């Protein structure tokens, strides 16, 4: 039986990079390598324009039913003035929450060919392979109350609530430690326990989990120092586990170690189903809709295609095909092909479609 993919291209460059995924799926299906049936929905600003909501109930139901969701990007200045609950980003947050995608894996890998494309020196980033494990369904993103109150004296009061319970910290730390076992066997847990109660609990639970993984080295790090160390000496890190907000910020910083935000893929995973072992999953590049370059056909599709490689690996067990796709990406970079965001030495750059086509050609070779 065909496996179902629900595609949500979203806004801006989301539609441009998703087109390259669709070409890839058409090819793997035609080759008999996969048997994917795809459906497409609207999320973000385009969904607001069509339905007055950042995602429709119909598309939510399809996302819940699919074997995997492939997500582009949402947002843009066109929707700056829409009501807060209907803003484009609300569609993505609802998907994460309703699908219970608590574990967001954000790998920052510096491809050898791109060591000179980073804003940092080659020796700092060459060989870099770190994994940020970001908690995705809790913390200040979802905590209540979350409101602006008019105090009536010309002043307003805004509140966001940072809240974590033990089980939320425990399960994300276990994901981080389990993954660390398969790679560098080191976990840093980043929080602000020096100023936040949620940080105190985070650290307590992280230490308790660490005790179950004697074979994995564990270190606490304050999140601000973590940001600094990511720029100073990123190769000291293997796995970094952190909360929703710090994970958002630290992963954008880590992206630049790899050359560009356009390089960073991610996988957002739920817990394995007790009966089937299958987990809900959404695959999304770390970057946004890039309004400054949207519509120009110059966005880097690699973060999106590498996110799809993770779908092949984590949701469908197609490890060999995922490896081949990642090797094809490394291959075209090795040949010197570059989109504008990773261009070096005034080299000629190519657009989104050419990059997608080059990766597909390499995969087929
Ligand atoms: P952004 O990630 O869209 O862009 C930041 C910078 O990186 C821009 O200069 C952009 O051109 C560049 N960039 C990003 N992806 C690129 C790619 N694939 N190729 C080449 N260059 C790329 O962040 P922003 O400008 O702060 O946000 C724009 C909108 O996107 C906002 O509405 C924001 O909320 C939204 N956003 C959405 C997601 C998501 O859907 N997952 C993630 C981040 C931001
Ligand atoms: C990300 C984005 C989102 C986040 C926004 C668009 C809601 O920045 O996925 O990194 O803050 O999580
Ligand atoms: Mn972000």
Short mmCIF file of C-alpha atoms and ligand atoms in Angstrom, two decimals:
data_model
loop_
_atom_site.label_atom_id
_atom_site.label_comp_id
_atom_site.label_asym_id
_atom_site.label_seq_id
_atom_site.Cartn_x
_atom_site.Cartn_y
_atom_site.Cartn_z
CA UNK A 1 0.00 0.00 0.00
CA UNK A 2 1.22 3.48 -0.85
CA UNK A 3 2.66 5.54 1.96
CA UNK A 4 1.04 8.94 2.36
CA UNK A 5 2.86 12.24 2.37
CA UNK A 6 0.99 15.43 3.13
CA UNK A 7 2.78 18.38 1.56
CA UNK A 8 2.37 21.84 3.07
CA UNK A 9 4.51 24.24 1.01
CA UNK A 10 3.28 27.36 2.84
CA UNK A 11 4.37 30.84 1.80
CA UNK A 12 7.25 32.64 0.13
CA UNK A 13 10.15 30.37 -0.77
CA UNK A 14 8.22 27.48 0.83
CA UNK A 15 6.45 26.86 -2.48
CA UNK A 16 9.69 27.15 -4.47
CA UNK A 17 11.66 24.63 -2.41
CA UNK A 18 8.70 22.23 -2.12
CA UNK A 19 8.54 22.05 -5.94
CA UNK A 20 12.00 20.44 -5.85
CA UNK A 21 10.79 17.84 -3.32
CA UNK A 22 7.86 17.02 -5.58
CA UNK A 23 10.20 16.42 -8.52
CA UNK A 24 12.28 14.16 -6.32
CA UNK A 25 9.22 12.16 -5.21
CA UNK A 26 8.05 11.81 -8.81
CA UNK A 27 11.46 10.39 -9.69
CA UNK A 28 11.77 7.95 -6.76
CA UNK A 29 8.21 6.72 -7.42
CA UNK A 30 8.92 6.28 -11.16
CA UNK A 31 12.09 4.32 -10.31
CA UNK A 32 10.11 2.03 -8.01
CA UNK A 33 12.29 3.15 -5.09
CA UNK A 34 9.25 4.49 -3.24
CA UNK A 35 5.47 4.21 -3.43
CA UNK A 36 4.40 7.57 -2.08
CA UNK A 37 0.98 9.04 -2.62
CA UNK A 38 0.99 12.77 -2.04
CA UNK A 39 -1.65 15.29 -1.15
CA UNK A 40 -1.17 19.03 -0.80
CA UNK A 41 -2.65 21.52 1.62
CA UNK A 42 -2.43 25.15 2.60
CA UNK A 43 -0.76 26.52 5.71
CA UNK A 44 0.23 30.00 6.82
CA UNK A 45 -0.64 33.18 4.98
CA UNK A 46 -1.94 31.36 1.92
CA UNK A 47 -4.38 29.42 4.13
CA UNK A 48 -5.48 32.66 5.75
CA UNK A 49 -6.15 34.16 2.32
CA UNK A 50 -8.16 31.09 1.28
CA UNK A 51 -9.98 30.17 4.52
CA UNK A 52 -9.41 32.98 7.02
CA UNK A 53 -7.40 30.57 9.22
CA UNK A 54 -3.69 29.68 9.32
CA UNK A 55 -4.69 26.08 8.65
CA UNK A 56 -8.11 24.59 7.90
CA UNK A 57 -9.69 21.75 9.92
CA UNK A 58 -9.67 19.66 6.76
CA UNK A 59 -5.92 20.09 6.30
CA UNK A 60 -5.32 19.46 10.02
CA UNK A 61 -7.17 16.15 9.66
CA UNK A 62 -5.04 15.24 6.64
CA UNK A 63 -1.85 16.10 8.52
CA UNK A 64 -2.95 13.90 11.44
CA UNK A 65 -3.73 11.00 9.11
CA UNK A 66 -0.61 11.15 6.92
CA UNK A 67 2.43 8.89 7.39
CA UNK A 68 4.54 12.07 7.29
CA UNK A 69 4.04 15.79 6.77
CA UNK A 70 6.52 17.70 4.61
CA UNK A 71 6.45 21.39 5.48
CA UNK A 72 7.99 24.35 3.60
CA UNK A 73 7.83 27.70 5.42
CA UNK A 74 5.20 30.21 6.50
CA UNK A 75 4.90 33.94 7.03
CA UNK A 76 5.62 37.22 5.36
CA UNK A 77 4.96 40.96 5.60
CA UNK A 78 1.66 40.61 3.71
CA UNK A 79 0.13 39.12 6.88
CA UNK A 80 1.69 41.47 9.44
CA UNK A 81 -1.70 42.91 10.37
CA UNK A 82 -3.85 39.78 10.59
CA UNK A 83 -5.26 38.90 14.05
CA UNK A 84 -2.67 37.20 16.29
CA UNK A 85 -4.46 33.80 16.43
CA UNK A 86 -4.68 33.72 12.65
CA UNK A 87 -1.12 34.80 11.83
CA UNK A 88 0.75 32.40 9.50
CA UNK A 89 3.02 31.04 12.25
CA UNK A 90 -0.05 29.88 14.21
CA UNK A 91 -0.59 27.19 11.56
CA UNK A 92 2.82 25.68 12.18
CA UNK A 93 2.45 25.90 15.95
CA UNK A 94 -0.92 24.15 15.79
CA UNK A 95 0.56 21.36 13.69
CA UNK A 96 3.37 20.85 16.20
CA UNK A 97 1.00 20.91 19.17
CA UNK A 98 -1.84 18.78 17.77
CA UNK A 99 0.51 16.18 16.30
CA UNK A 100 2.43 16.25 19.63
CA UNK A 101 5.75 16.68 17.86
CA UNK A 102 7.78 17.31 20.99
CA UNK A 103 11.21 16.45 19.61
CA UNK A 104 12.76 18.72 17.01
CA UNK A 105 16.10 17.47 15.70
CA UNK A 106 18.20 20.19 14.10
CA UNK A 107 21.52 18.87 12.80
CA UNK A 108 24.20 21.40 11.93
CA UNK A 109 26.66 19.66 9.64
CA UNK A 110 29.36 21.52 7.78
CA UNK A 111 29.79 19.87 4.38
CA UNK A 112 33.52 19.75 3.53
CA UNK A 113 32.95 21.80 0.37
CA UNK A 114 31.34 24.58 2.39
CA UNK A 115 33.97 25.08 5.08
CA UNK A 116 34.88 28.39 3.43
CA UNK A 117 31.24 29.49 2.99
CA UNK A 118 30.71 29.96 6.73
CA UNK A 119 31.07 33.40 8.25
CA UNK A 120 33.56 31.71 10.60
CA UNK A 121 37.08 30.56 9.82
CA UNK A 122 37.54 27.18 8.12
CA UNK A 123 39.36 25.62 11.10
CA UNK A 124 36.47 26.50 13.41
CA UNK A 125 33.78 24.78 11.33
CA UNK A 126 35.52 22.14 9.23
CA UNK A 127 34.14 18.69 10.11
CA UNK A 128 31.42 20.17 12.31
CA UNK A 129 28.59 17.75 13.14
CA UNK A 130 26.35 18.83 15.99
CA UNK A 131 22.75 18.02 16.75
CA UNK A 132 20.44 20.43 18.52
CA UNK A 133 17.54 18.64 20.16
CA UNK A 134 14.89 21.28 20.70
CA UNK A 135 11.80 20.74 22.86
CA UNK A 136 8.95 21.75 20.55
CA UNK A 137 5.55 21.57 22.23
CA UNK A 138 6.09 23.33 25.53
CA UNK A 139 7.75 26.27 27.21
CA UNK A 140 7.01 29.89 26.53
CA UNK A 141 5.59 29.11 23.08
CA UNK A 142 2.48 27.54 24.56
CA UNK A 143 2.38 28.48 28.27
CA UNK A 144 -0.71 30.24 29.64
CA UNK A 145 -1.42 33.00 30.41
CA UNK A 146 -0.23 34.60 27.20
CA UNK A 147 -1.86 37.98 26.87
CA UNK A 148 -1.67 41.74 26.70
CA UNK A 149 -3.83 43.55 29.26
CA UNK A 150 -4.77 47.20 29.02
CA UNK A 151 -4.06 48.72 32.42
CA UNK A 152 -6.28 51.69 31.62
CA UNK A 153 -3.70 54.31 32.51
CA UNK A 154 -2.09 54.48 29.11
CA UNK A 155 -0.02 51.43 30.01
CA UNK A 156 -0.33 47.83 28.89
CA UNK A 157 1.03 44.67 30.42
CA UNK A 158 2.26 41.73 28.31
CA UNK A 159 2.69 38.24 29.72
CA UNK A 160 4.14 35.07 28.26
CA UNK A 161 4.48 32.04 30.47
CA UNK A 162 7.48 29.74 30.48
CA UNK A 163 6.26 26.43 31.88
CA UNK A 164 7.68 22.90 31.89
CA UNK A 165 6.61 19.75 33.65
CA UNK A 166 8.93 16.89 34.58
CA UNK A 167 7.65 14.50 31.89
CA UNK A 168 8.27 17.03 29.13
CA UNK A 169 11.89 17.53 30.13
CA UNK A 170 12.42 13.85 30.78
CA UNK A 171 11.21 12.69 27.35
CA UNK A 172 13.20 15.27 25.36
CA UNK A 173 16.35 14.51 27.34
CA UNK A 174 15.91 10.79 26.66
CA UNK A 175 15.67 11.54 22.93
CA UNK A 176 18.93 13.50 23.19
CA UNK A 177 20.76 10.79 25.15
CA UNK A 178 19.51 8.00 22.89
CA UNK A 179 20.76 9.92 19.85
CA UNK A 180 24.07 10.76 21.53
CA UNK A 181 24.64 7.01 21.97
CA UNK A 182 24.54 6.64 18.18
CA UNK A 183 27.10 9.41 17.61
CA UNK A 184 29.63 11.35 19.76
CA UNK A 185 28.29 10.16 23.18
CA UNK A 186 28.17 13.66 24.65
CA UNK A 187 25.16 15.75 25.70
CA UNK A 188 25.13 19.38 26.76
CA UNK A 189 21.90 20.56 28.38
CA UNK A 190 21.40 24.31 27.94
CA UNK A 191 19.13 26.32 30.24
CA UNK A 192 19.08 29.46 32.38
CA UNK A 193 18.87 27.84 35.80
CA UNK A 194 20.65 30.88 37.19
CA UNK A 195 17.55 33.05 36.63
CA UNK A 196 14.62 30.77 35.78
CA UNK A 197 12.71 28.25 37.89
CA UNK A 198 11.95 26.31 34.72
CA UNK A 199 15.71 26.14 34.24
CA UNK A 200 16.21 24.74 37.75
CA UNK A 201 13.71 21.96 37.04
CA UNK A 202 15.15 21.40 33.57
CA UNK A 203 18.62 20.84 35.03
CA UNK A 204 17.35 18.59 37.82
CA UNK A 205 15.53 16.33 35.35
CA UNK A 206 18.42 16.38 32.85
CA UNK A 207 20.78 15.16 35.57
CA UNK A 208 18.34 12.41 36.58
CA UNK A 209 18.11 11.21 32.98
CA UNK A 210 21.89 11.41 32.58
CA UNK A 211 22.23 8.94 35.47
CA UNK A 212 20.55 6.32 33.24
CA UNK A 213 23.17 6.85 30.52
CA UNK A 214 26.52 6.23 32.19
CA UNK A 215 28.13 5.71 28.78
CA UNK A 216 27.24 9.25 27.63
CA UNK A 217 29.19 12.25 28.87
CA UNK A 218 26.88 14.90 30.29
CA UNK A 219 27.47 18.59 30.88
CA UNK A 220 25.24 21.44 31.93
CA UNK A 221 25.75 24.75 30.14
CA UNK A 222 24.04 28.11 30.60
CA UNK A 223 22.23 29.01 27.40
CA UNK A 224 23.97 32.35 26.93
CA UNK A 225 27.39 30.72 27.29
CA UNK A 226 26.19 28.04 24.85
CA UNK A 227 25.51 30.75 22.24
CA UNK A 228 29.01 32.12 22.78
CA UNK A 229 30.67 28.69 22.67
CA UNK A 230 28.82 27.84 19.44
CA UNK A 231 30.63 30.70 17.78
CA UNK A 232 33.95 30.32 19.64
CA UNK A 233 34.51 26.58 19.41
CA UNK A 234 31.46 24.72 18.04
CA UNK A 235 33.25 21.40 17.60
CA UNK A 236 33.27 20.87 21.39
CA UNK A 237 29.56 19.99 21.03
CA UNK A 238 27.96 16.72 20.00
CA UNK A 239 24.30 16.87 21.10
CA UNK A 240 22.74 19.96 22.69
CA UNK A 241 19.35 19.51 24.36
CA UNK A 242 17.40 22.62 25.21
CA UNK A 243 13.96 24.16 25.54
CA UNK A 244 11.68 25.52 22.83
CA UNK A 245 12.84 29.14 22.81
CA UNK A 246 16.57 28.61 23.39
CA UNK A 247 16.48 25.86 20.75
CA UNK A 248 14.95 28.24 18.23
CA UNK A 249 17.67 30.81 18.78
CA UNK A 250 20.66 28.49 19.16
CA UNK A 251 19.74 26.61 15.97
CA UNK A 252 19.67 29.76 13.83
CA UNK A 253 23.13 30.58 15.20
CA UNK A 254 24.33 27.03 14.50
CA UNK A 255 23.00 27.31 10.94
CA UNK A 256 25.55 29.94 10.10
CA UNK A 257 28.35 27.56 11.09
CA UNK A 258 27.30 25.39 8.16
CA UNK A 259 27.36 28.24 5.65
CA UNK A 260 23.71 29.31 5.53
CA UNK A 261 20.32 29.00 7.14
CA UNK A 262 19.35 27.53 3.77
CA UNK A 263 21.38 24.41 4.68
CA UNK A 264 19.71 23.37 7.94
CA UNK A 265 17.09 20.60 7.84
CA UNK A 266 14.95 19.43 10.72
CA UNK A 267 12.70 16.62 11.82
CA UNK A 268 9.86 17.16 14.30
CA UNK A 269 8.90 13.86 15.87
CA UNK A 270 6.24 12.55 18.22
CA UNK A 271 6.48 9.59 20.58
CA UNK A 272 6.39 6.11 19.04
CA UNK A 273 2.89 4.60 19.07
CA UNK A 274 2.75 1.87 21.73
CA UNK A 275 1.11 -0.65 19.38
CA UNK A 276 2.75 0.06 16.02
CA UNK A 277 6.00 1.82 16.95
CA UNK A 278 5.19 4.45 14.31
CA UNK A 279 5.63 8.10 15.23
CA UNK A 280 3.93 11.19 13.90
CA UNK A 281 6.42 13.34 12.07
CA UNK A 282 6.74 16.63 10.26
CA UNK A 283 9.86 17.55 8.32
CA UNK A 284 10.66 21.24 8.02
CA UNK A 285 13.70 23.30 7.11
CA UNK A 286 14.88 25.50 9.97
CA UNK A 287 14.60 28.66 7.88
CA UNK A 288 11.51 30.74 7.16
CA UNK A 289 9.74 32.03 4.08
CA UNK A 290 12.59 34.47 3.24
CA UNK A 291 10.39 37.33 2.02
CA UNK A 292 13.49 39.21 0.82
CA UNK A 293 14.19 36.63 -1.88
CA UNK A 294 10.75 35.03 -2.38
CA UNK A 295 9.57 34.82 -6.00
CA UNK A 296 13.07 35.20 -7.41
CA UNK A 297 13.82 31.50 -7.83
CA UNK A 298 17.12 31.80 -5.97
CA UNK A 299 16.35 30.12 -2.63
CA UNK A 300 18.59 27.26 -1.57
CA UNK A 301 16.49 24.05 -1.66
CA UNK A 302 19.06 21.98 0.29
CA UNK A 303 17.54 22.44 3.78
CA UNK A 304 14.20 21.26 2.35
CA UNK A 305 15.66 18.33 0.41
CA UNK A 306 17.78 17.30 3.39
CA UNK A 307 14.64 17.45 5.56
CA UNK A 308 13.02 15.08 3.07
CA UNK A 309 16.05 12.78 3.41
CA UNK A 310 15.27 12.66 7.12
CA UNK A 311 11.67 11.71 6.34
CA UNK A 312 12.99 8.79 4.28
CA UNK A 313 15.21 7.72 7.17
CA UNK A 314 13.05 8.28 10.26
CA UNK A 315 9.51 7.74 8.97
CA UNK A 316 10.05 5.12 6.28
CA UNK A 317 13.25 3.31 7.24
CA UNK A 318 14.68 3.99 3.76
CA UNK A 319 18.16 4.48 5.13
CA UNK A 320 20.00 3.67 1.92
CA UNK A 321 17.96 6.08 -0.19
CA UNK A 322 18.37 8.78 2.49
CA UNK A 323 22.13 8.24 2.47
CA UNK A 324 22.18 8.43 -1.32
CA UNK A 325 20.23 11.69 -1.29
CA UNK A 326 22.59 13.20 1.28
CA UNK A 327 25.58 11.98 -0.73
CA UNK A 328 24.07 13.61 -3.84
CA UNK A 329 23.79 16.92 -1.96
CA UNK A 330 27.42 16.64 -0.80
CA UNK A 331 28.36 15.69 -4.35
CA UNK A 332 26.92 18.75 -6.07
CA UNK A 333 28.47 20.97 -3.41
CA UNK A 334 31.77 19.20 -4.04
CA UNK A 335 31.43 20.03 -7.74
CA UNK A 336 31.22 23.68 -6.77
CA UNK A 337 27.54 24.31 -7.47
CA UNK A 338 26.22 27.11 -5.26
CA UNK A 339 23.04 29.04 -4.66
CA UNK A 340 23.58 32.69 -3.73
CA UNK A 341 23.46 32.16 0.04
CA UNK A 342 26.45 29.78 -0.01
CA UNK A 343 28.38 31.39 -2.85
CA UNK A 344 32.13 31.76 -2.43
CA UNK A 345 34.86 33.57 -4.32
CA UNK A 346 32.46 35.42 -6.67
CA UNK A 347 31.70 32.05 -8.20
CA UNK A 348 28.73 31.83 -10.59
CA UNK A 349 25.57 30.94 -8.69
CA UNK A 350 22.58 28.86 -9.72
CA UNK A 351 18.89 29.07 -8.83
CA UNK A 352 16.53 26.82 -6.87
CA UNK A 353 15.45 24.73 -9.86
CA UNK A 354 18.98 24.23 -11.15
CA UNK A 355 20.18 23.15 -7.71
CA UNK A 356 17.24 20.74 -7.34
CA UNK A 357 17.87 19.33 -10.82
CA UNK A 358 21.61 18.92 -10.15
CA UNK A 359 20.91 16.97 -6.95
CA UNK A 360 18.38 14.76 -8.72
CA UNK A 361 20.84 14.14 -11.57
CA UNK A 362 23.53 13.16 -9.08
CA UNK A 363 21.10 10.85 -7.29
CA UNK A 364 20.18 9.19 -10.56
CA UNK A 365 23.80 8.75 -11.65
P1 LIG B 1 14.02 33.65 7.28
O1 LIG B 1 14.60 32.34 7.71
O2 LIG B 1 12.85 33.58 6.41
O3 LIG B 1 15.18 34.50 6.54
C1 LIG B 1 16.35 34.96 7.19
C2 LIG B 1 17.43 35.27 6.13
O4 LIG B 1 17.93 34.03 5.62
C3 LIG B 1 16.90 36.03 4.93
O5 LIG B 1 17.88 36.94 4.48
C4 LIG B 1 16.67 34.96 3.88
O6 LIG B 1 16.77 35.40 2.55
C5 LIG B 1 17.76 33.94 4.22
N1 LIG B 1 17.33 32.58 3.87
C6 LIG B 1 16.48 31.80 4.59
N2 LIG B 1 16.29 30.64 3.96
C7 LIG B 1 17.00 30.67 2.83
C8 LIG B 1 17.21 29.76 1.75
N3 LIG B 1 16.62 28.54 1.72
N4 LIG B 1 18.01 30.13 0.72
C9 LIG B 1 18.64 31.32 0.75
N5 LIG B 1 18.50 32.23 1.73
C10 LIG B 1 17.68 31.91 2.77
O7 LIG B 1 13.72 34.46 8.61
P2 LIG B 1 12.96 35.88 8.80
O8 LIG B 1 13.27 36.77 7.65
O9 LIG B 1 13.29 36.28 10.15
O10 LIG B 1 11.43 35.51 8.77
C11 LIG B 1 10.59 35.64 7.64
C12 LIG B 1 9.23 35.01 7.92
O11 LIG B 1 9.40 33.61 8.04
C13 LIG B 1 8.60 35.48 9.24
O12 LIG B 1 7.22 35.61 8.99
C14 LIG B 1 8.87 34.33 10.19
O13 LIG B 1 7.91 34.21 11.20
C15 LIG B 1 8.80 33.17 9.26
N6 LIG B 1 9.54 31.98 9.71
C16 LIG B 1 8.95 30.79 9.44
C17 LIG B 1 9.61 29.61 9.74
C18 LIG B 1 8.93 28.33 9.39
O14 LIG B 1 7.95 28.35 8.66
N7 LIG B 1 9.41 27.21 9.85
C19 LIG B 1 10.88 29.65 10.30
C20 LIG B 1 11.47 30.89 10.55
C21 LIG B 1 10.79 32.06 10.25
C1 LIG B 2 11.32 27.92 13.55
C2 LIG B 2 10.52 29.19 13.42
C3 LIG B 2 9.23 29.07 14.20
C4 LIG B 2 9.56 28.96 15.67
C5 LIG B 2 8.19 30.20 13.98
C6 LIG B 2 7.90 30.41 12.52
C7 LIG B 2 6.92 29.90 14.71
O1 LIG B 2 11.28 30.29 13.79
O2 LIG B 2 10.80 26.84 13.25
O3 LIG B 2 12.50 27.99 13.91
O4 LIG B 2 9.78 29.98 16.34
O5 LIG B 2 9.61 27.84 16.16
MN1 LIG B 3 13.39 29.82 14.14
#
